[in-house]
């Protein structure tokens, strides 16, 4: 055929032709072995799905593999939709001998050698639906409750073990709150440095724009001068009809 | 001269000092522990083994055994679990191949559906999580077929080359080659090692062995003129990376076995094994199985050699050294039993030819049956 190269599959025939035409003197050691064990069929495409009966506008997917689906898939999506953080739990996918399923008995939710997981809930639910004749929702609720019971036990164990450790002299690293506070402090210091820099920059920009003599807004007054200035301004009351007096050269303004 | 003597003196003095140090350490250890340390002879600087040491060894071994009986069962019992090193130290044999073993080693995991090669559609069970899942019964069938080929080739004195160039495949490839008494390759295949073998492998030593694998001396001159060896069967654990090797094998009519994933071309090898080439555990299982198959073939060959049956065609153009020395040019080195064997083999070949027509028809019938079932 055109774009196919069948040389590896025709090594036996090629060697036979070479031998018949005296190009080689002896058969190689593999010849009889390969003759007795023919290779498997190649390039066959078995029918995988039902063909399209009518309306042949799109190409048929008859020869394409099908998606594998189980009834548990629906239950899995429901469970992990309700408990998304269960997906964050790490999972070991290494198998020992591939016969785990034969050792499981889903009359209990906890199985030896299998970590309590969303998968346990789903399998327990399937078992209850089959053997206890519960509806899907009832089986889900019961499996869920058993699961929560064991998760609660795990939490209690974790808490007690931490207390025991602390009481026997263990010390732990910083907690999440502490680390968060430290990060916030660092962020605040960074912001403060940025803010002071911004203030300086705006001051400089404003100073550049203003080309006249720099007016000192606050001058250091001595006590006597301060009293005189205060007397001058004392009588002007802002929150009246008369309002602030127009005092141009006064050292202090109200 | 004064320099030399002072050096020798200093060496001797240092040796004496180290001896004194060891004496002091020995004294300390002997006083501290119950196990006596063997003393060092000052002349030979070696330990003097005494019979009392071996007596104490026997006594301590007995004590150890009693202790083991008393307290050996304490502690948790670890249930049987997957131990990765056992795949290398004690690989599974073709009779140990089960679907559960292949599943546990991840042989069923193919690549994403968008990366597939439609030529291996018949090996695929279905699609799960966006990847093609390889049928494990198909994998087991092809693996057993390949193991049979390896056994038969090694039984007839064929040289098998095990190739696995991915990181981590070196150990399993070497182990398989050791079991099958073949060759291994875990670094990059140098292109032209078969087609241009004389240039690349010309410096490699070849030897002449008899039917019991004992080297026969005296053929050095003839071997110097002889062509370089080529493998009789090549097993490749990652054909996608070694397409040059497989192409060279095709050019030189060498049958090949390879692990074909869902994105590989199954026509690159003579005997594909549809399995996961990305899983190291899967590659180790397959290499182990084929290595054990080779070991079985070698065992059969040597058993036949013990009885005097040679299962292979001896090298044709080699002359025995004494005959060559005598100057006989046209001496055939074939023994009478070799000629009988040759005739038997040729008869087998003729039988194969006679069956070829039938065999092909049989295959066509089978293929028809399969299509009918589908």
mmCIF file of N, CA and C in Angstrom, chain A residues 192-251:
data_model
loop_
_atom_site.group_PDB
_atom_site.id
_atom_site.type_symbol
_atom_site.label_atom_id
_atom_site.label_comp_id
_atom_site.label_asym_id
_atom_site.label_seq_id
_atom_site.Cartn_x
_atom_site.Cartn_y
_atom_site.Cartn_z
ATOM 1 N N UNK A 192 3.435 51.331 53.112
ATOM 2 C CA UNK A 192 3.842 52.565 53.767
ATOM 3 C C UNK A 192 5.031 53.199 53.046
ATOM 4 N N UNK A 193 5.988 52.372 52.713
ATOM 5 C CA UNK A 193 7.153 52.903 51.989
ATOM 6 C C UNK A 193 6.720 53.492 50.653
ATOM 7 N N UNK A 194 5.832 52.776 49.945
ATOM 8 C CA UNK A 194 5.331 53.275 48.659
ATOM 9 C C UNK A 194 4.594 54.585 48.846
ATOM 10 N N UNK A 195 3.762 54.654 49.919
ATOM 11 C CA UNK A 195 2.940 55.852 50.143
ATOM 12 C C UNK A 195 3.820 57.059 50.433
ATOM 13 N N UNK A 196 4.835 56.912 51.282
ATOM 14 C CA UNK A 196 5.712 58.056 51.590
ATOM 15 C C UNK A 196 6.433 58.507 50.326
ATOM 16 N N UNK A 197 6.832 57.539 49.520
ATOM 17 C CA UNK A 197 7.505 57.891 48.259
ATOM 18 C C UNK A 197 6.575 58.682 47.351
ATOM 19 N N UNK A 198 5.304 58.252 47.300
ATOM 20 C CA UNK A 198 4.310 58.952 46.469
ATOM 21 C C UNK A 198 4.126 60.385 46.948
ATOM 22 N N UNK A 199 4.074 60.543 48.301
ATOM 23 C CA UNK A 199 3.885 61.883 48.869
ATOM 24 C C UNK A 199 5.050 62.778 48.471
ATOM 25 N N UNK A 200 6.246 62.288 48.611
ATOM 26 C CA UNK A 200 7.427 63.065 48.238
ATOM 27 C C UNK A 200 7.355 63.480 46.766
ATOM 28 N N UNK A 201 6.983 62.511 45.936
ATOM 29 C CA UNK A 201 6.946 62.780 44.486
ATOM 30 C C UNK A 201 5.928 63.853 44.158
ATOM 31 N N UNK A 202 4.731 63.771 44.784
ATOM 32 C CA UNK A 202 3.700 64.767 44.494
ATOM 33 C C UNK A 202 4.151 66.148 44.974
ATOM 34 N N UNK A 203 4.818 66.190 46.141
ATOM 35 C CA UNK A 203 5.326 67.473 46.666
ATOM 36 C C UNK A 203 6.312 68.089 45.692
ATOM 37 N N UNK A 204 7.207 67.235 45.213
ATOM 38 C CA UNK A 204 8.233 67.735 44.275
ATOM 39 C C UNK A 204 7.588 68.235 42.990
ATOM 40 N N UNK A 205 6.597 67.473 42.523
ATOM 41 C CA UNK A 205 5.916 67.869 41.271
ATOM 42 C C UNK A 205 5.245 69.221 41.453
ATOM 43 N N UNK A 206 4.553 69.381 42.584
ATOM 44 C CA UNK A 206 3.881 70.645 42.869
ATOM 45 C C UNK A 206 4.898 71.786 42.996
ATOM 46 N N UNK A 207 6.026 71.514 43.644
ATOM 47 C CA UNK A 207 7.065 72.541 43.797
ATOM 48 C C UNK A 207 7.611 72.951 42.438
ATOM 49 N N UNK A 208 7.747 71.973 41.552
ATOM 50 C CA UNK A 208 8.247 72.286 40.199
ATOM 51 C C UNK A 208 7.272 73.185 39.460
ATOM 52 N N UNK A 209 5.976 72.907 39.619
ATOM 53 C CA UNK A 209 4.948 73.678 38.885
ATOM 54 C C UNK A 209 4.946 75.132 39.357
ATOM 55 N N UNK A 210 5.050 75.323 40.652
ATOM 56 C CA UNK A 210 4.973 76.678 41.224
ATOM 57 C C UNK A 210 6.343 77.330 41.099
ATOM 58 N N UNK A 211 6.427 78.446 40.315
ATOM 59 C CA UNK A 211 7.738 79.030 40.030
ATOM 60 C C UNK A 211 8.051 80.237 40.919
ATOM 61 N N UNK A 212 7.161 80.666 41.820
ATOM 62 C CA UNK A 212 7.415 81.856 42.652
ATOM 63 C C UNK A 212 8.220 81.507 43.884
ATOM 64 N N UNK A 213 8.352 82.545 44.753
ATOM 65 C CA UNK A 213 9.095 82.280 45.994
ATOM 66 C C UNK A 213 8.302 81.328 46.860
ATOM 67 N N UNK A 214 9.026 80.530 47.577
ATOM 68 C CA UNK A 214 8.361 79.518 48.416
ATOM 69 C C UNK A 214 7.813 80.207 49.654
ATOM 70 N N UNK A 215 6.518 80.143 49.875
ATOM 71 C CA UNK A 215 5.900 80.758 51.048
ATOM 72 C C UNK A 215 5.896 79.741 52.153
ATOM 73 N N UNK A 216 6.458 80.192 53.289
ATOM 74 C CA UNK A 216 6.457 79.233 54.389
ATOM 75 C C UNK A 216 5.125 79.341 55.088
ATOM 76 N N UNK A 217 4.383 78.309 55.075
ATOM 77 C CA UNK A 217 3.020 78.344 55.613
ATOM 78 C C UNK A 217 3.065 78.541 57.117
ATOM 79 N N UNK A 218 3.908 77.760 57.796
ATOM 80 C CA UNK A 218 3.944 77.910 59.274
ATOM 81 C C UNK A 218 5.292 78.488 59.674
ATOM 82 N N UNK A 219 5.284 79.652 60.313
ATOM 83 C CA UNK A 219 6.531 80.264 60.824
ATOM 84 C C UNK A 219 6.575 80.079 62.326
ATOM 85 N N UNK A 220 7.764 79.945 62.832
ATOM 86 C CA UNK A 220 7.907 79.772 64.277
ATOM 87 C C UNK A 220 7.732 81.130 64.970
ATOM 88 N N UNK A 221 6.653 81.251 65.757
ATOM 89 C CA UNK A 221 6.393 82.526 66.473
ATOM 90 C C UNK A 221 6.800 82.394 67.924
ATOM 91 N N UNK A 222 7.296 83.455 68.477
ATOM 92 C CA UNK A 222 7.582 83.464 69.919
ATOM 93 C C UNK A 222 6.289 83.702 70.683
ATOM 94 N N UNK A 223 6.360 83.555 72.009
ATOM 95 C CA UNK A 223 5.126 83.590 72.822
ATOM 96 C C UNK A 223 4.421 84.947 72.714
ATOM 97 N N UNK A 224 5.195 86.049 72.796
ATOM 98 C CA UNK A 224 4.578 87.388 72.752
ATOM 99 C C UNK A 224 3.898 87.597 71.400
ATOM 100 N N UNK A 225 4.635 87.265 70.361
ATOM 101 C CA UNK A 225 4.089 87.436 69.005
ATOM 102 C C UNK A 225 2.853 86.554 68.830
ATOM 103 N N UNK A 226 2.926 85.375 69.401
ATOM 104 C CA UNK A 226 1.785 84.449 69.306
ATOM 105 C C UNK A 226 0.579 85.086 69.969
ATOM 106 N N UNK A 227 0.756 85.703 71.203
ATOM 107 C CA UNK A 227 -0.376 86.318 71.918
ATOM 108 C C UNK A 227 -0.958 87.459 71.108
ATOM 109 N N UNK A 228 -0.095 88.320 70.561
ATOM 110 C CA UNK A 228 -0.571 89.443 69.727
ATOM 111 C C UNK A 228 -1.392 88.938 68.559
ATOM 112 N N UNK A 229 -0.846 87.917 67.882
ATOM 113 C CA UNK A 229 -1.543 87.387 66.707
ATOM 114 C C UNK A 229 -2.885 86.808 67.086
ATOM 115 N N UNK A 230 -2.929 86.119 68.194
ATOM 116 C CA UNK A 230 -4.184 85.521 68.656
ATOM 117 C C UNK A 230 -5.199 86.617 68.960
ATOM 118 N N UNK A 231 -4.732 87.734 69.617
ATOM 119 C CA UNK A 231 -5.661 88.838 69.933
ATOM 120 C C UNK A 231 -6.273 89.404 68.666
ATOM 121 N N UNK A 232 -5.433 89.549 67.647
ATOM 122 C CA UNK A 232 -5.942 90.097 66.383
ATOM 123 C C UNK A 232 -7.075 89.266 65.816
ATOM 124 N N UNK A 233 -6.886 87.936 65.913
ATOM 125 C CA UNK A 233 -7.817 87.026 65.240
ATOM 126 C C UNK A 233 -8.979 86.646 66.139
ATOM 127 N N UNK A 234 -8.826 86.880 67.447
ATOM 128 C CA UNK A 234 -9.751 86.334 68.430
ATOM 129 C C UNK A 234 -11.205 86.675 68.150
ATOM 130 N N UNK A 235 -11.431 87.889 67.675
ATOM 131 C CA UNK A 235 -12.807 88.341 67.562
ATOM 132 C C UNK A 235 -13.525 87.775 66.352
ATOM 133 N N UNK A 236 -12.788 87.284 65.405
ATOM 134 C CA UNK A 236 -13.491 86.816 64.200
ATOM 135 C C UNK A 236 -14.047 85.418 64.441
ATOM 136 N N UNK A 237 -15.321 85.325 64.253
ATOM 137 C CA UNK A 237 -16.008 84.034 64.465
ATOM 138 C C UNK A 237 -16.449 83.557 63.085
ATOM 139 N N UNK A 238 -16.149 82.380 62.774
ATOM 140 C CA UNK A 238 -16.362 81.902 61.400
ATOM 141 C C UNK A 238 -17.837 81.608 61.135
ATOM 142 N N UNK A 239 -18.480 80.923 62.084
ATOM 143 C CA UNK A 239 -19.809 80.376 61.769
ATOM 144 C C UNK A 239 -20.888 81.419 62.003
ATOM 145 N N UNK A 240 -20.756 82.618 61.453
ATOM 146 C CA UNK A 240 -21.793 83.676 61.545
ATOM 147 C C UNK A 240 -21.989 84.269 60.172
ATOM 148 N N UNK A 241 -22.904 85.195 60.120
ATOM 149 C CA UNK A 241 -23.162 85.855 58.839
ATOM 150 C C UNK A 241 -21.968 86.679 58.403
ATOM 151 N N UNK A 242 -21.368 87.320 59.376
ATOM 152 C CA UNK A 242 -20.236 88.171 59.044
ATOM 153 C C UNK A 242 -19.092 87.324 58.505
ATOM 154 N N UNK A 243 -18.867 86.175 59.114
ATOM 155 C CA UNK A 243 -17.842 85.252 58.635
ATOM 156 C C UNK A 243 -16.434 85.676 59.027
ATOM 157 N N UNK A 244 -15.473 85.157 58.308
ATOM 158 C CA UNK A 244 -14.066 85.389 58.639
ATOM 159 C C UNK A 244 -13.681 86.803 58.208
ATOM 160 N N UNK A 245 -12.872 87.476 59.059
ATOM 161 C CA UNK A 245 -12.391 88.807 58.679
ATOM 162 C C UNK A 245 -11.319 88.646 57.621
ATOM 163 N N UNK A 246 -11.288 89.606 56.736
ATOM 164 C CA UNK A 246 -10.285 89.559 55.657
ATOM 165 C C UNK A 246 -8.996 90.173 56.171
ATOM 166 N N UNK A 247 -8.188 89.321 56.781
ATOM 167 C CA UNK A 247 -6.925 89.801 57.358
ATOM 168 C C UNK A 247 -5.812 89.188 56.531
ATOM 169 N N UNK A 248 -5.230 90.020 55.650
ATOM 170 C CA UNK A 248 -4.277 89.449 54.695
ATOM 171 C C UNK A 248 -2.951 89.070 55.300
ATOM 172 N N UNK A 249 -2.338 90.005 56.072
ATOM 173 C CA UNK A 249 -0.959 89.707 56.491
ATOM 174 C C UNK A 249 -0.847 89.140 57.876
ATOM 175 N N UNK A 250 -1.894 88.532 58.365
ATOM 176 C CA UNK A 250 -1.877 88.008 59.745
ATOM 177 C C UNK A 250 -1.046 86.716 59.796
ATOM 178 N N UNK A 251 -0.233 86.618 60.860
ATOM 179 C CA UNK A 251 0.578 85.394 60.941
ATOM 180 C C UNK A 251 -0.252 84.125 61.116
#
